[in-house]
Amino acid sequence: MDIDFSPEDLAFRDEVRTFIAENYPAELRGKQDEGDELSKEDFLSWHRILHKKGWVAPAWPVEYGGTGWTPTQRFIFSEETARADCIRLMPFGLSMVGPVIYTFGTPEQKAKFLPRILSGEDWWCQGYSEPGAGSDLASLRTKAERNGDHYVVNGQKTWTTMAQHADWGFFLVRTNPDVKQQEGISFLLIDMKTPGIEVRPIITLGGEHEVNEVFLDNVRVPIENRVYEEDKGWTCAKFLLAHERTGIAGVAGSKRGIEKIKAIATAEMDGDKPLLSNPFFRRKVAELEMDLTALEYTELRTLAGEAAGKGPGPESSVLKIKGSEIQQRITDLALEAAGHYGAPYFRGFGEGDNEHPIGPDWAHRTAPSYFNMRKTTIYGGSNEVQRGIIAKMVLGL
Amino acid sequence: MDLSYNETQGMLRETLARFLADTYDFESRKKMLASPEGRDPGIWKAIATELGLTCAPFAEEHGGMGGGALENMIMMEEFGKVIAIEPWLQTVVIGGGALKHAGGALAEATIPAIISGDCVIAFAYAEPQGRYNLADIGTTAKADGAGYVLNGHKGVVYAAPWATHLLVTARTGGGRRDRAGVELFLIEANRPGITRRDYPTVDGFMASEVYFENVAIPGEALLTGGIELIERVVDEATMAVCAEASGIARTMVNQTVEYTKQRKQFGQPIAKFQVLQHRMSDMFVEAEQVSSMALMGTLKLDEAAEARKAAVSMAKAKVGRSLKFVGQNAIQTHGGIGITMELAIGHYFKRGTMIEGQFGSIDHHLERFETLAYPA
């Protein structure tokens, strides 16, 4: 047994590190450090750089544009990008619908959509959740009725992340109401410019416009935009969810988060000493690092299992539960470090605006991100649902 | 022993509750926050004059009803239930409290103006470097003839954009963090040399960075009492936000219970799931602890300084913990809708989160309690 990286892995790590140092856009780093809201163009700029390098979809099979990296190399890559605080690539095309299309799609669908996902030409959004369904996904009600060579779709989706920018959406729709819930669902790719689609913003507690409601009123979708068989979309849905859950532990991002907390608490004073010398604050940071290390090794064990051919099973619920809790605790400590300066509410600063933030540069985003990150234990199957999965699938209760 | 409210106190509670039910529904509050001033000043005026409530915690010789901390507790709890943004804490509890304890001509002149709703006070005490240490003050008040000259910067001064007066802590002598030389001044908010940078806060208030540049103030602006007076007033303010927290925690529990009865998943109301039932039971238990600690601390406010401080810190630390538990679980139980601006619950959570840190974090108060209760 050897937990150390091989010389090849270390060389790979250096290659990634150098590439990021030389190619990550400086203005993006500045925006991110200031906690500014990121534009569509911001998200796409890093995406395009990675695409040009051929690194935008490490998990994809090589024939469709993947890198052919080992799981360890993929782990190193995600670790390095998070360590350098690189902007997160939008997962909806790359990690969600892309794998569904190359696994279940027709040759035409593969040829049409996959290159555009890789290049960033199409921005995708996810039409899974519905009001009143939530983690009970299979109870969805949006229906699609056959009309000649089209489906006519009616219904409402919600929590549609970044739909305000989307060119395409992948939707779960009910094509057969007369069978068991999971058996009458189909997986449709819908052009977001089709008449009858309306996207309405939902503003979250931190003041962000991240999620939306999507209303579908007699939206006509060509039959050829259905992936896999009619009524068998649940197969695609489950496959996609399994993909969504890998990487949900967020270890690399949390490591970076703790580093930031330590930097902040070293700079901020508490009396005549840095905040990090305060025994109470220090203890909480230490406990967080301890729990994050436990999570990291759990993820490494999962990865090792995967490399040995064991697919990520219900154990991924462990990663979701602990990872999401740790992400929240990091924002909790950042808010605590801000003291009084957690209270000012600012929307970030526009281009050319040279007004200074209130208090320390980093402080005005601490409360909004604390509020916003309450979502981590709710989305991707709430932690209650994850505990249910462990109880049923692992413990056999 | 009698822990019930007397008839007058019961009436005060009812009067305010009825008024707030009419004026502070979720939609009206949203509109106030979105307005240019960030509030409806008519509401404060109505609380003072039409309802005549601002007189409750003041002595009869000042035109008051002879009440005190208990009356403030009653009011703050009701404000918490509707997450009101009225400046009761700053104006009545802190400004009024400081004047009451200091006495003198300034108190004679100002308390009636507080009661009539004409005087709104903001408490400018925190400084960017000071965290929760009340004596960590760089703002100076230099004696100048019969008066003083103020210089310095106060941070995150809640209600400052609305205030007619500022209650300012400043140093007349000593080095930073020395207890000696810290004094309290009440001055008009529009004195020459005062500038503000205003902004909204995450919990719906307006606040400011306040800068003093050679602000000349008269000698009468000084409230006698020094750091002991400031500590006493901040302890009273701390208990007032604990009372507010009690209203907030209760409401979060009620709203969560109501929501889970309506919301269906996997074929039944989610309130039927045992895991959520136990969680809501725990939330209820913690909300009860908040109310108990709000009462305990309030009842100890008139004890000798050390006993008072120990009780207040114990209360605030416990309130912070319980509030965090209730708030985080309220949001989690609501699911996605809980983290949007659409339902009231998130707004309660935001105010509750700010209370956790207001006048000292959990750690700060646990430490102060330990130091006082278990001297080395």
Coordinates of N, CA and C in Angstrom, one line a residue, chain A residues 130-137 139 159 201-207 211 213 268-273 275 278-281 284 328 332 335-346 349 355-359 362 364 367-368 370-378 382-385 387, chain B residues 125-133 136 153-156 158 176-177 197-203 209 263-267 275-276 279 324 328-329 331-343 345-347 349-351 353-354 356-364 366-367 370:
Chain A
E130 N -38.9 19.8 -9.7 CA -40.1 20.5 -9.9 C -40.7 21.0 -8.5
P131 N -41.5 22.0 -8.6 CA -42.1 22.5 -7.3 C -42.9 21.3 -6.7
G132 N -42.7 21.0 -5.5 CA -43.5 20.0 -4.8 C -42.9 18.6 -5.0
A133 N -41.8 18.5 -5.8 CA -41.1 17.2 -5.9 C -39.8 17.1 -5.1
G134 N -38.9 18.0 -5.4 CA -37.7 18.1 -4.6 C -36.9 16.8 -4.7
S135 N -36.5 16.2 -3.5 CA -35.7 15.0 -3.5 C -36.6 13.8 -4.0
D136 N -37.9 14.0 -4.0 CA -38.8 12.9 -4.5 C -38.9 13.1 -6.0
L137 N -37.8 13.0 -6.7 CA -37.7 13.3 -8.1 C -38.7 12.6 -9.0
S139 N -41.6 11.9 -8.7 CA -43.0 12.4 -8.7 C -43.3 13.5 -9.6
W159 N -35.4 25.5 -9.5 CA -34.0 25.4 -9.1 C -33.1 25.2 -10.3
P201 N -36.3 34.4 -12.6 CA -35.3 34.3 -11.6 C -35.9 34.0 -10.2
I202 N -35.1 33.2 -9.4 CA -35.3 33.1 -8.0 C -34.1 33.7 -7.3
I203 N -34.4 34.7 -6.4 CA -33.3 35.3 -5.7 C -33.1 34.6 -4.4
T204 N -31.8 34.2 -4.1 CA -31.6 33.4 -2.9 C -31.1 34.4 -1.8
L205 N -31.0 33.8 -0.6 CA -30.8 34.6 0.6 C -29.5 35.5 0.6
G206 N -28.5 35.1 -0.1 CA -27.3 35.9 -0.2 C -27.5 37.0 -1.2
G207 N -28.7 37.1 -1.9 CA -28.9 38.1 -2.9 C -28.5 37.7 -4.3
V211 N -30.4 30.6 -9.5 CA -31.4 29.6 -9.8 C -32.7 30.3 -10.4
E213 N -37.0 29.6 -12.1 CA -38.1 28.7 -12.4 C -38.2 28.7 -13.9
E268 N -6.2 39.1 10.6 CA -7.1 39.8 11.5 C -6.7 39.7 12.9
M269 N -6.8 40.8 13.6 CA -6.3 40.8 15.0 C -7.5 40.6 16.0
D270 N -7.2 39.9 17.0 CA -8.1 39.8 18.1 C -7.4 40.3 19.4
G271 N -7.6 41.5 19.8 CA -6.7 42.1 20.8 C -5.4 42.3 20.2
D272 N -4.3 41.9 20.9 CA -3.0 42.2 20.3 C -2.4 41.0 19.7
K273 N -3.2 40.0 19.4 CA -2.8 38.7 18.8 C -3.6 38.5 17.5
L275 N -6.1 36.5 15.2 CA -7.3 35.7 15.5 C -7.0 34.2 15.6
N278 N -6.3 32.9 19.0 CA -7.4 32.7 19.9 C -7.7 31.2 20.0
P279 N -7.6 30.7 21.3 CA -7.7 29.2 21.4 C -9.0 28.7 20.9
F280 N -10.1 29.4 21.0 CA -11.4 28.9 20.6 C -11.5 28.8 19.1
F281 N -11.1 29.9 18.5 CA -11.2 29.9 17.0 C -10.2 28.9 16.4
K284 N -11.5 25.4 16.5 CA -12.5 25.1 15.4 C -11.9 24.9 14.1
Q328 N -20.2 24.0 4.7 CA -21.0 25.0 5.5 C -20.2 25.5 6.7
D332 N -19.2 29.3 8.0 CA -19.5 29.7 9.4 C -18.3 30.4 10.0
L335 N -17.5 33.8 8.5 CA -18.5 34.9 9.0 C -18.0 35.3 10.4
E336 N -17.6 34.3 11.2 CA -17.2 34.6 12.6 C -15.9 35.4 12.5
A337 N -15.0 35.2 11.6 CA -13.8 35.9 11.5 C -14.1 37.4 11.1
A338 N -15.2 37.6 10.4 CA -15.5 38.9 9.9 C -16.0 39.8 11.1
G339 N -16.5 39.2 12.2 CA -17.0 40.0 13.3 C -18.1 41.0 12.9
H340 N -18.0 42.2 13.3 CA -19.0 43.2 12.9 C -19.1 43.4 11.4
Y341 N -18.0 43.1 10.6 CA -18.0 43.4 9.2 C -18.7 42.3 8.4
G342 N -19.3 41.3 9.1 CA -20.2 40.4 8.4 C -21.5 41.0 8.0
A343 N -21.9 42.1 8.7 CA -23.2 42.6 8.5 C -23.4 43.5 7.3
P344 N -22.5 44.3 6.8 CA -22.7 45.1 5.6 C -23.1 44.2 4.4
Y345 N -24.1 44.7 3.7 CA -24.6 43.9 2.5 C -24.2 44.6 1.3
F346 N -23.4 44.0 0.4 CA -22.9 44.6 -0.8 C -23.0 43.6 -2.0
F349 N -18.7 44.8 -6.8 CA -18.4 46.0 -7.4 C -18.3 45.9 -8.9
E355 N -14.9 52.2 -5.8 CA -15.3 52.3 -4.4 C -14.8 51.1 -3.6
H356 N -14.3 51.4 -2.4 CA -13.8 50.3 -1.6 C -14.9 49.6 -0.9
P357 N -14.7 48.3 -0.7 CA -15.7 47.6 0.1 C -15.7 48.1 1.5
I358 N -16.8 47.7 2.3 CA -16.8 48.1 3.7 C -16.0 47.1 4.5
G359 N -15.1 47.5 5.3 CA -14.3 46.6 6.1 C -13.3 45.9 5.3
W362 N -12.3 40.9 2.0 CA -13.0 39.6 1.9 C -14.3 39.5 2.7
H364 N -17.2 41.3 3.1 CA -18.5 41.6 2.8 C -19.2 40.5 2.1
A367 N -21.3 36.8 5.0 CA -22.6 36.4 5.3 C -23.4 35.9 4.1
P368 N -23.4 36.6 3.0 CA -24.1 36.0 1.8 C -23.6 34.6 1.5
Y370 N -22.4 32.4 3.6 CA -22.9 31.6 4.7 C -24.4 31.2 4.4
F371 N -25.1 32.2 4.0 CA -26.6 31.9 3.7 C -26.7 31.0 2.5
N372 N -26.0 31.4 1.5 CA -26.1 30.6 0.2 C -25.7 29.2 0.4
M373 N -24.6 28.9 1.2 CA -24.1 27.6 1.3 C -25.0 26.7 2.1
R374 N -26.1 27.2 2.7 CA -27.0 26.3 3.3 C -27.6 25.3 2.3
K375 N -27.4 25.6 1.0 CA -28.0 24.8 0.0 C -27.2 23.4 -0.1
T376 N -26.0 23.4 0.3 CA -25.2 22.2 0.1 C -25.8 20.9 0.7
T377 N -26.4 21.1 1.9 CA -27.0 19.9 2.5 C -28.4 19.6 2.0
I378 N -28.9 20.5 1.1 CA -30.2 20.3 0.5 C -30.2 19.7 -0.9
S382 N -31.1 15.6 -0.7 CA -30.8 16.2 0.6 C -30.1 15.2 1.5
N383 N -29.4 15.7 2.6 CA -28.7 14.8 3.4 C -29.6 13.9 4.2
E384 N -30.8 14.2 4.3 CA -31.8 13.3 4.9 C -32.0 12.1 3.9
V385 N -32.1 12.4 2.6 CA -32.2 11.4 1.6 C -31.0 10.5 1.6
R387 N -28.9 9.9 4.0 CA -29.0 9.0 5.2 C -29.9 7.8 5.0
Chain B
Y125 N -20.1 52.5 18.6 CA -19.1 52.0 19.6 C -18.0 51.1 18.9
A126 N -18.4 50.3 17.9 CA -17.4 49.4 17.4 C -16.4 50.1 16.5
E127 N -15.2 49.6 16.5 CA -14.2 50.1 15.6 C -13.6 48.9 14.8
P128 N -13.1 49.2 13.6 CA -12.7 48.1 12.7 C -11.7 47.1 13.4
Q129 N -10.8 47.6 14.2 CA -9.8 46.8 14.8 C -10.2 46.1 16.1
G130 N -11.4 46.5 16.6 CA -11.7 46.2 18.0 C -12.3 44.9 18.4
R131 N -12.9 44.2 17.3 CA -13.7 43.0 17.6 C -14.7 43.3 18.7
Y132 N -14.7 42.5 19.8 CA -15.8 42.7 20.8 C -15.3 43.4 22.0
N133 N -14.1 43.9 22.0 CA -13.6 44.5 23.2 C -14.0 46.0 23.3
D136 N -11.4 48.7 23.3 CA -10.4 48.8 22.2 C -10.9 50.0 21.4
H153 N -13.0 56.8 13.6 CA -13.9 56.0 12.7 C -14.6 54.9 13.5
K154 N -15.9 54.9 13.3 CA -16.7 53.9 13.9 C -17.4 53.0 12.8
G155 N -17.3 51.7 13.0 CA -17.8 50.8 12.0 C -19.1 50.2 12.3
V156 N -19.8 49.9 11.2 CA -21.1 49.1 11.2 C -22.0 49.7 12.3
Y158 N -25.3 50.5 13.3 CA -26.7 50.2 12.9 C -27.6 51.4 13.2
R176 N -4.7 52.6 23.6 CA -5.7 51.7 23.0 C -5.9 50.5 23.9
R177 N -7.1 50.1 24.2 CA -7.5 49.0 25.0 C -7.4 49.3 26.5
R197 N -20.8 56.8 5.6 CA -21.0 56.0 4.4 C -22.1 55.0 4.7
D198 N -23.2 55.1 4.1 CA -24.4 54.3 4.4 C -24.5 53.0 3.6
Y199 N -25.0 52.0 4.1 CA -25.3 50.7 3.4 C -26.3 49.9 4.1
P200 N -26.9 49.0 3.3 CA -27.8 48.0 4.0 C -27.1 46.9 4.7
T201 N -27.7 46.3 5.6 CA -27.0 45.1 6.3 C -27.8 43.9 5.8
V202 N -27.1 42.7 6.0 CA -27.7 41.5 5.5 C -29.0 41.2 6.2
D203 N -29.2 41.7 7.4 CA -30.5 41.4 8.1 C -31.5 42.5 8.0
E209 N -20.6 53.4 8.1 CA -19.3 53.7 8.7 C -19.4 55.2 9.0
R263 N -46.3 20.4 3.2 CA -45.4 20.0 2.2 C -45.4 18.4 2.1
K264 N -45.8 17.9 0.9 CA -45.8 16.5 0.7 C -44.7 16.0 -0.1
Q265 N -44.2 14.8 0.3 CA -43.1 14.2 -0.5 C -43.2 12.7 -0.2
F266 N -42.8 11.9 -1.2 CA -43.0 10.4 -1.1 C -44.4 10.0 -0.6
G267 N -45.4 10.8 -1.1 CA -46.7 10.4 -0.8 C -47.3 10.8 0.5
V275 N -37.8 11.3 11.4 CA -36.5 12.1 11.6 C -36.8 13.6 11.7
L276 N -37.8 14.0 10.9 CA -38.1 15.5 11.0 C -38.9 15.8 12.3
R279 N -36.3 16.2 14.9 CA -35.6 17.4 14.6 C -36.4 18.6 15.1
K324 N -28.5 29.2 16.5 CA -27.8 28.6 15.3 C -28.5 27.2 15.0
Q328 N -30.5 27.0 11.5 CA -29.9 26.1 10.4 C -30.9 24.9 10.1
N329 N -31.5 24.4 11.2 CA -32.5 23.3 10.9 C -33.8 23.8 10.3
I331 N -34.0 26.1 8.1 CA -33.7 26.2 6.6 C -33.6 24.8 6.0
Q332 N -32.9 23.9 6.7 CA -32.7 22.6 6.1 C -34.0 21.9 5.9
T333 N -34.9 22.1 6.9 CA -36.2 21.4 6.8 C -37.1 22.0 5.7
H334 N -37.0 23.3 5.5 CA -37.7 23.9 4.4 C -37.2 23.5 3.0
G335 N -35.9 23.0 3.0 CA -35.3 22.6 1.7 C -35.1 23.9 0.9
G336 N -35.0 23.7 -0.5 CA -34.6 24.7 -1.4 C -35.3 26.1 -1.1
I337 N -36.6 26.0 -0.9 CA -37.4 27.2 -0.8 C -36.9 28.0 0.4
G338 N -36.3 27.4 1.4 CA -35.8 28.0 2.6 C -34.7 29.0 2.3
I339 N -33.9 28.7 1.2 CA -32.8 29.6 1.0 C -33.1 30.7 -0.1
T340 N -34.4 30.9 -0.3 CA -34.8 32.0 -1.2 C -35.3 33.2 -0.4
M341 N -35.4 34.3 -1.2 CA -36.0 35.5 -0.5 C -37.5 35.4 -0.5
E342 N -38.1 34.3 -1.0 CA -39.5 34.3 -1.2 C -40.3 34.0 0.1
L343 N -39.8 33.2 0.9 CA -40.5 32.9 2.2 C -39.8 33.7 3.3
I345 N -39.1 32.6 6.2 CA -38.2 31.9 7.1 C -36.7 32.3 6.9
G346 N -36.3 32.5 5.6 CA -34.9 32.9 5.4 C -34.6 34.2 6.0
H347 N -35.5 35.1 6.0 CA -35.3 36.4 6.6 C -35.1 36.4 8.1
F349 N -33.9 33.7 9.6 CA -32.6 33.1 9.7 C -31.5 34.1 9.6
K350 N -31.7 35.1 8.7 CA -30.6 36.1 8.5 C -30.5 37.0 9.7
R351 N -31.6 37.4 10.2 CA -31.5 38.3 11.5 C -31.0 37.5 12.6
T353 N -28.9 35.0 12.5 CA -27.5 34.8 12.3 C -26.7 36.0 12.8
M354 N -27.2 37.2 12.5 CA -26.5 38.4 12.9 C -26.6 38.5 14.4
E356 N -26.4 36.2 16.5 CA -25.3 35.3 17.1 C -24.0 36.1 17.4
G357 N -23.7 37.0 16.5 CA -22.5 37.7 16.6 C -22.6 39.1 17.3
Q358 N -23.9 39.6 17.4 CA -24.0 41.0 17.9 C -23.6 41.1 19.3
F359 N -22.9 42.1 19.7 CA -22.4 42.3 21.0 C -21.6 41.1 21.5
G360 N -20.9 40.3 20.6 CA -20.1 39.3 21.1 C -20.5 37.9 20.6
S361 N -19.5 37.1 20.1 CA -19.8 35.8 19.6 C -20.0 34.8 20.7
I362 N -20.4 33.6 20.4 CA -20.5 32.5 21.4 C -19.2 32.4 22.2
D363 N -18.1 32.3 21.4 CA -16.8 32.1 22.1 C -16.4 33.3 23.0
H364 N -16.7 34.5 22.5 CA -16.4 35.7 23.3 C -17.1 35.6 24.7
L366 N -18.6 32.9 26.1 CA -18.2 31.8 26.9 C -16.9 32.1 27.7
E367 N -16.0 32.8 27.0 CA -14.7 33.1 27.7 C -14.9 34.1 28.8
E370 N -16.4 32.2 31.7 CA -15.4 31.4 32.4 C -14.5 32.2 33.3

